[in-house]
Amino acid sequence: MGSCGAVGSVRARYLVFFQYLGTDFNGVAAVKGNHRAVGVQNFLEEAAKRLNSVEPIRFTISSRTDAGVHALSNAAHLDIQRPSGLPPYSPEVVTQALNTHLKHRSIRVLKAFRVPNDFHARHAATSRTYLYRLATGCPWPDQLPVFEQNVCWALQTKCLDVAAMQEAAQHLLGTHDFSAFQSAGSPAANTVRTLQRVSVSSGPVSPFVLPQESWRLQFWTLEFESQSFLYRQVRRMTAVLVAVGQGTLTPTQVKVILESQDPLGKYQSRVAPAHGLFLKSVVYDDFGKKE
């Protein structure tokens, strides 16, 4: 599980699961040379300096998320090389130390595992699940409770045709070329992905909605599971499914959009806002299945 770098020192690799409210961040990845923008990774690596590794600690992030996107559980691996003669930290100590020294309260490390030195947080993931939250019955965004404004997409429509959305979602299931749902900016060489699960359902009642408002506000949840996704694929699929729910697209048109493989089509330009999206989980064969 360890290898020598500096004479007598042992390098240990850890897999850490962490969560964050993405509102204040320019995404999860570290931002360099721009003091007005910062990523979640910047704060994690700053906190990791207190672990006194012989070599600087760098987090290799499993799943990149954009500015404003949240994570209930993201993952990363990191290497810690303690000075000669000192044993590797326990996963519990790594978790506690990172949380103690994190300088932003919107980030929390959930759990750490010791892993082999050839483990890779991005390549080893077998499944990723994204969750998107919607709210209906909100004529103006400022009528949404302040506690919900950065964590869901407020739709002006009073209701959604959920049955039509569920029908449309079935066209997305399985293995397809999803290039029609990829945004420019980070094009993948291979745009074929397998969507293992997609669901559209009534979300839990928000505890932040006052009783006098509960009659008009309703929350909805969309979930997407795949081993990996294209850039902004989830937000673009969400936007198209919402259009179906609002009656501006039919389920059959979603199938046509998918088969077109055209990311610049009339309806493909729609992208759901970042603040409604959550990375719900990253799963590995041996780690984090219950996280």
Short mmCIF file of C-alpha atoms in Angstrom, two decimals:
data_model
loop_
_atom_site.label_atom_id
_atom_site.label_comp_id
_atom_site.label_asym_id
_atom_site.label_seq_id
_atom_site.Cartn_x
_atom_site.Cartn_y
_atom_site.Cartn_z
CA MET A 1 0.00 0.00 0.00
CA GLY A 2 3.04 2.30 0.24
CA SER A 3 6.11 3.27 -1.74
CA CYS A 4 9.25 5.19 -0.87
CA GLY A 5 9.83 8.75 -2.07
CA ALA A 6 12.06 10.68 0.31
CA VAL A 7 14.48 8.32 2.03
CA GLY A 8 12.65 6.28 4.64
CA SER A 9 9.25 7.89 4.06
CA VAL A 10 6.14 6.02 2.95
CA ARG A 11 3.50 7.37 0.58
CA ALA A 12 -0.09 6.47 1.41
CA ARG A 13 -3.05 7.03 -0.88
CA TYR A 14 -6.53 7.85 0.39
CA LEU A 15 -9.97 8.06 -1.18
CA VAL A 16 -12.04 10.83 0.38
CA PHE A 17 -15.72 11.59 -0.03
CA PHE A 18 -16.76 15.22 0.48
CA GLN A 19 -19.78 17.46 0.01
CA TYR A 20 -20.26 21.13 -0.73
CA LEU A 21 -22.80 23.83 -1.42
CA GLY A 22 -21.55 25.13 -4.75
CA THR A 23 -22.99 28.65 -4.63
CA ASP A 24 -19.73 30.36 -3.65
CA PHE A 25 -17.41 28.35 -5.89
CA ASN A 26 -16.27 28.48 -9.48
CA GLY A 27 -16.78 24.72 -9.66
CA VAL A 28 -15.01 21.94 -7.82
CA ALA A 29 -11.68 22.11 -9.67
CA ALA A 30 -8.88 24.30 -8.35
CA VAL A 31 -8.65 27.80 -9.85
CA LYS A 32 -5.15 29.23 -10.24
CA GLY A 33 -4.08 32.81 -10.80
CA ASN A 34 -7.53 34.37 -10.34
CA HIS A 35 -8.15 35.76 -6.88
CA ARG A 36 -11.81 36.48 -7.66
CA ALA A 37 -12.62 32.86 -8.49
CA VAL A 38 -11.97 29.82 -6.34
CA GLY A 39 -12.75 26.12 -6.55
CA VAL A 40 -13.62 23.62 -3.82
CA GLN A 41 -10.28 21.91 -4.52
CA ASN A 42 -8.42 25.09 -3.51
CA PHE A 43 -9.84 24.88 0.02
CA LEU A 44 -9.28 21.12 0.30
CA GLU A 45 -5.64 21.42 -0.68
CA GLU A 46 -5.10 24.37 1.62
CA ALA A 47 -6.49 22.35 4.53
CA ALA A 48 -4.34 19.36 3.54
CA LYS A 49 -1.16 21.41 4.09
CA ARG A 50 -1.71 20.93 7.82
CA LEU A 51 -1.11 17.17 7.34
CA ASN A 52 2.59 18.03 6.88
CA SER A 53 3.23 15.77 3.89
CA VAL A 54 6.80 15.61 2.58
CA GLU A 55 5.42 16.23 -0.92
CA PRO A 56 2.60 18.76 -1.61
CA ILE A 57 -0.82 17.14 -1.50
CA ARG A 58 -2.93 17.33 -4.65
CA PHE A 59 -6.53 16.13 -4.88
CA THR A 60 -7.48 14.16 -8.01
CA ILE A 61 -11.20 14.81 -8.33
CA SER A 62 -13.53 12.04 -9.44
CA SER A 63 -16.28 14.19 -10.95
CA ARG A 64 -15.90 17.79 -12.05
CA THR A 65 -18.84 20.08 -11.37
CA ASP A 66 -19.46 23.57 -12.76
CA ALA A 67 -19.82 26.87 -10.92
CA GLY A 68 -22.93 26.83 -8.75
CA VAL A 69 -23.42 23.04 -8.86
CA HIS A 70 -23.58 21.24 -5.51
CA ALA A 71 -22.48 17.82 -4.31
CA LEU A 72 -24.04 15.61 -1.68
CA SER A 73 -21.04 13.34 -2.18
CA ASN A 74 -18.12 13.83 -4.56
CA ALA A 75 -14.83 11.92 -4.29
CA ALA A 76 -11.10 12.39 -4.80
CA HIS A 77 -7.85 10.60 -4.11
CA LEU A 78 -4.77 12.14 -2.53
CA ASP A 79 -1.31 10.99 -1.50
CA ILE A 80 0.22 11.76 1.89
CA GLN A 81 3.92 11.16 2.45
CA ARG A 82 4.86 11.47 6.11
CA PRO A 83 8.44 12.14 7.29
CA SER A 84 10.76 9.18 7.81
CA GLY A 85 9.82 6.88 10.68
CA LEU A 86 6.21 8.07 11.00
CA PRO A 87 3.40 5.63 10.17
CA PRO A 88 0.62 6.56 7.71
CA TYR A 89 -2.33 8.45 9.13
CA SER A 90 -5.49 6.52 9.80
CA PRO A 91 -8.45 7.43 7.53
CA GLU A 92 -10.23 8.84 10.57
CA VAL A 93 -7.36 11.22 11.30
CA VAL A 94 -7.31 12.39 7.67
CA THR A 95 -11.05 13.10 7.79
CA GLN A 96 -10.86 14.98 11.09
CA ALA A 97 -7.78 17.00 10.12
CA LEU A 98 -9.26 18.15 6.81
CA ASN A 99 -12.54 19.20 8.42
CA THR A 100 -10.74 20.98 11.24
CA HIS A 101 -8.64 23.10 8.89
CA LEU A 102 -11.14 23.76 6.09
CA LYS A 103 -11.60 27.52 5.84
CA HIS A 104 -14.99 27.41 4.14
CA ARG A 105 -18.03 26.12 5.99
CA SER A 106 -19.80 25.11 2.78
CA ILE A 107 -17.43 22.13 2.41
CA ARG A 108 -17.34 19.00 4.56
CA VAL A 109 -15.29 15.82 4.28
CA LEU A 110 -17.57 12.84 4.87
CA LYS A 111 -15.23 9.86 5.05
CA ALA A 112 -11.80 8.63 4.00
CA PHE A 113 -10.51 5.19 3.00
CA ARG A 114 -6.96 3.89 2.58
CA VAL A 115 -6.60 2.61 -0.99
CA PRO A 116 -3.83 1.02 -3.11
CA ASN A 117 -1.31 3.44 -4.60
CA ASP A 118 -2.51 2.71 -8.14
CA PHE A 119 -6.14 3.55 -7.31
CA HIS A 120 -7.60 6.41 -9.37
CA ALA A 121 -10.69 8.25 -8.13
CA ARG A 122 -11.94 9.17 -11.61
CA HIS A 123 -11.15 6.02 -13.58
CA ALA A 124 -12.22 3.54 -10.90
CA ALA A 125 -15.73 4.93 -10.40
CA THR A 126 -18.40 2.47 -11.55
CA SER A 127 -21.40 4.76 -11.19
CA ARG A 128 -22.26 8.43 -10.75
CA THR A 129 -25.72 9.73 -9.87
CA TYR A 130 -26.88 13.31 -10.37
CA LEU A 131 -30.02 14.77 -8.85
CA TYR A 132 -31.85 17.83 -10.18
CA ARG A 133 -34.45 19.73 -8.12
CA LEU A 134 -37.34 21.68 -9.63
CA ALA A 135 -40.04 23.85 -8.08
CA THR A 136 -43.36 24.70 -9.73
CA GLY A 137 -45.98 27.28 -8.81
CA CYS A 138 -43.53 30.16 -8.43
CA PRO A 139 -44.48 33.07 -10.76
CA TRP A 140 -41.31 34.97 -9.84
CA PRO A 141 -38.00 33.52 -8.57
CA ASP A 142 -37.97 35.93 -5.60
CA GLN A 143 -41.21 34.31 -4.38
CA LEU A 144 -39.30 31.13 -3.65
CA PRO A 145 -38.23 30.77 0.01
CA VAL A 146 -34.75 32.26 0.44
CA PHE A 147 -33.44 28.89 1.68
CA GLU A 148 -34.39 27.27 -1.64
CA GLN A 149 -33.28 29.96 -4.07
CA ASN A 150 -29.79 28.57 -4.68
CA VAL A 151 -30.68 24.88 -4.62
CA CYS A 152 -33.53 24.42 -7.10
CA TRP A 153 -34.83 25.71 -10.44
CA ALA A 154 -38.03 27.72 -9.92
CA LEU A 155 -40.37 27.22 -12.88
CA GLN A 156 -43.10 29.75 -13.56
CA THR A 157 -45.46 27.01 -14.66
CA LYS A 158 -48.02 25.80 -12.13
CA CYS A 159 -47.61 22.11 -12.92
CA LEU A 160 -45.69 19.58 -15.01
CA ASP A 161 -46.89 16.70 -17.15
CA VAL A 162 -44.84 14.15 -15.26
CA ALA A 163 -46.22 11.19 -17.20
CA ALA A 164 -44.97 12.75 -20.46
CA MET A 165 -41.59 13.45 -18.86
CA GLN A 166 -41.31 9.85 -17.71
CA GLU A 167 -42.20 8.65 -21.21
CA ALA A 168 -39.57 10.94 -22.74
CA ALA A 169 -36.98 9.79 -20.21
CA GLN A 170 -37.34 6.21 -21.44
CA HIS A 171 -35.88 7.27 -24.80
CA LEU A 172 -32.69 8.32 -23.00
CA LEU A 173 -32.17 5.04 -21.16
CA GLY A 174 -29.51 2.66 -22.40
CA THR A 175 -26.42 3.08 -24.56
CA HIS A 176 -26.51 5.95 -27.07
CA ASP A 177 -24.40 8.60 -28.69
CA PHE A 178 -25.34 11.54 -26.44
CA SER A 179 -23.49 14.18 -28.48
CA ALA A 180 -26.79 16.08 -28.93
CA PHE A 181 -26.69 16.78 -25.19
CA GLN A 182 -23.05 17.82 -24.92
CA SER A 183 -22.11 21.47 -24.50
CA ALA A 184 -19.12 22.97 -26.26
CA GLY A 185 -16.09 23.69 -24.13
CA SER A 186 -14.95 20.24 -23.11
CA PRO A 187 -15.73 17.91 -26.02
CA ALA A 188 -15.17 14.21 -25.39
CA ALA A 189 -13.47 12.04 -28.00
CA ASN A 190 -16.11 9.37 -27.42
CA THR A 191 -19.67 10.62 -26.92
CA VAL A 192 -21.27 7.21 -26.35
CA ARG A 193 -22.57 6.77 -22.82
CA THR A 194 -24.85 4.30 -21.04
CA LEU A 195 -27.60 5.87 -18.97
CA GLN A 196 -28.42 3.18 -16.42
CA ARG A 197 -31.30 4.93 -14.71
CA VAL A 198 -33.40 8.06 -15.13
CA SER A 199 -36.38 8.99 -12.97
CA VAL A 200 -38.84 11.85 -12.66
CA SER A 201 -40.82 12.05 -9.43
CA SER A 202 -42.49 14.33 -6.96
CA GLY A 203 -39.83 15.52 -4.56
CA PRO A 204 -40.16 15.62 -0.78
CA VAL A 205 -42.01 18.59 0.67
CA SER A 206 -39.56 21.34 1.50
CA PRO A 207 -39.31 22.10 5.24
CA PHE A 208 -38.56 25.72 4.30
CA VAL A 209 -41.97 26.43 2.75
CA LEU A 210 -44.40 28.26 5.01
CA PRO A 211 -47.85 26.65 5.46
CA GLN A 212 -49.58 29.53 3.69
CA GLU A 213 -47.37 28.96 0.62
CA SER A 214 -47.46 25.16 0.51
CA TRP A 215 -50.67 25.09 -1.54
CA ARG A 216 -48.99 26.61 -4.59
CA LEU A 217 -45.38 25.37 -4.40
CA GLN A 218 -44.47 21.82 -5.37
CA PHE A 219 -41.03 20.25 -5.69
CA TRP A 220 -39.84 17.65 -8.21
CA THR A 221 -36.74 15.51 -8.50
CA LEU A 222 -34.96 14.16 -11.56
CA GLU A 223 -32.20 11.56 -11.15
CA PHE A 224 -29.69 10.30 -13.70
CA GLU A 225 -27.22 7.44 -13.20
CA SER A 226 -24.32 6.50 -15.48
CA GLN A 227 -20.69 5.53 -15.16
CA SER A 228 -19.82 8.90 -16.68
CA PHE A 229 -21.48 11.88 -18.35
CA LEU A 230 -20.59 14.34 -21.09
CA TYR A 231 -20.02 18.02 -20.32
CA ARG A 232 -23.34 19.51 -19.12
CA GLN A 233 -25.20 16.42 -20.34
CA VAL A 234 -27.39 16.24 -17.24
CA ARG A 235 -28.36 19.92 -17.35
CA ARG A 236 -29.23 19.70 -21.04
CA MET A 237 -31.26 16.50 -20.61
CA THR A 238 -33.05 18.16 -17.70
CA ALA A 239 -33.92 21.22 -19.79
CA VAL A 240 -35.39 19.06 -22.55
CA LEU A 241 -37.41 16.96 -20.09
CA VAL A 242 -38.74 20.13 -18.48
CA ALA A 243 -39.80 21.36 -21.93
CA VAL A 244 -41.76 18.11 -22.31
CA GLY A 245 -43.34 18.64 -18.90
CA GLN A 246 -44.39 22.15 -19.94
CA GLY A 247 -45.86 20.90 -23.22
CA THR A 248 -43.43 22.62 -25.62
CA LEU A 249 -41.86 19.32 -26.65
CA THR A 250 -43.31 15.82 -27.05
CA PRO A 251 -41.68 12.60 -25.83
CA THR A 252 -41.15 11.56 -29.44
CA GLN A 253 -39.24 14.76 -30.15
CA VAL A 254 -36.78 13.86 -27.39
CA LYS A 255 -36.02 10.63 -29.27
CA VAL A 256 -35.51 12.65 -32.47
CA ILE A 257 -33.16 15.07 -30.67
CA LEU A 258 -31.11 12.17 -29.27
CA GLU A 259 -30.84 10.47 -32.66
CA SER A 260 -29.89 13.72 -34.40
CA GLN A 261 -26.51 13.74 -32.59
CA ASP A 262 -26.59 17.50 -33.19
CA PRO A 263 -25.60 19.63 -30.16
CA LEU A 264 -26.53 22.83 -32.03
CA GLY A 265 -30.14 21.96 -32.80
CA LYS A 266 -33.10 24.23 -32.05
CA TYR A 267 -33.96 22.67 -28.69
CA GLN A 268 -30.50 21.54 -27.64
CA SER A 269 -29.43 25.08 -26.74
CA ARG A 270 -31.47 24.87 -23.54
CA VAL A 271 -29.40 24.30 -20.41
CA ALA A 272 -30.97 23.99 -16.95
CA PRO A 273 -29.49 26.40 -14.36
CA ALA A 274 -26.49 25.11 -12.42
CA HIS A 275 -27.96 25.81 -8.98
CA GLY A 276 -30.59 23.06 -9.22
CA LEU A 277 -28.03 20.32 -9.83
CA PHE A 278 -26.43 18.04 -7.22
CA LEU A 279 -23.87 15.29 -7.64
CA LYS A 280 -25.61 12.78 -5.41
CA SER A 281 -23.09 9.94 -5.29
CA VAL A 282 -19.95 8.39 -6.76
CA VAL A 283 -19.75 4.62 -6.37
CA TYR A 284 -16.77 2.24 -6.47
CA ASP A 285 -16.74 -1.55 -6.33
CA ASP A 286 -15.05 -1.60 -2.93
CA PHE A 287 -15.52 1.85 -1.43
CA GLY A 288 -18.33 4.23 -0.68
CA LYS A 289 -21.33 2.14 -1.69
CA LYS A 290 -23.26 3.45 1.32
CA GLU A 291 -21.97 7.01 1.17
#
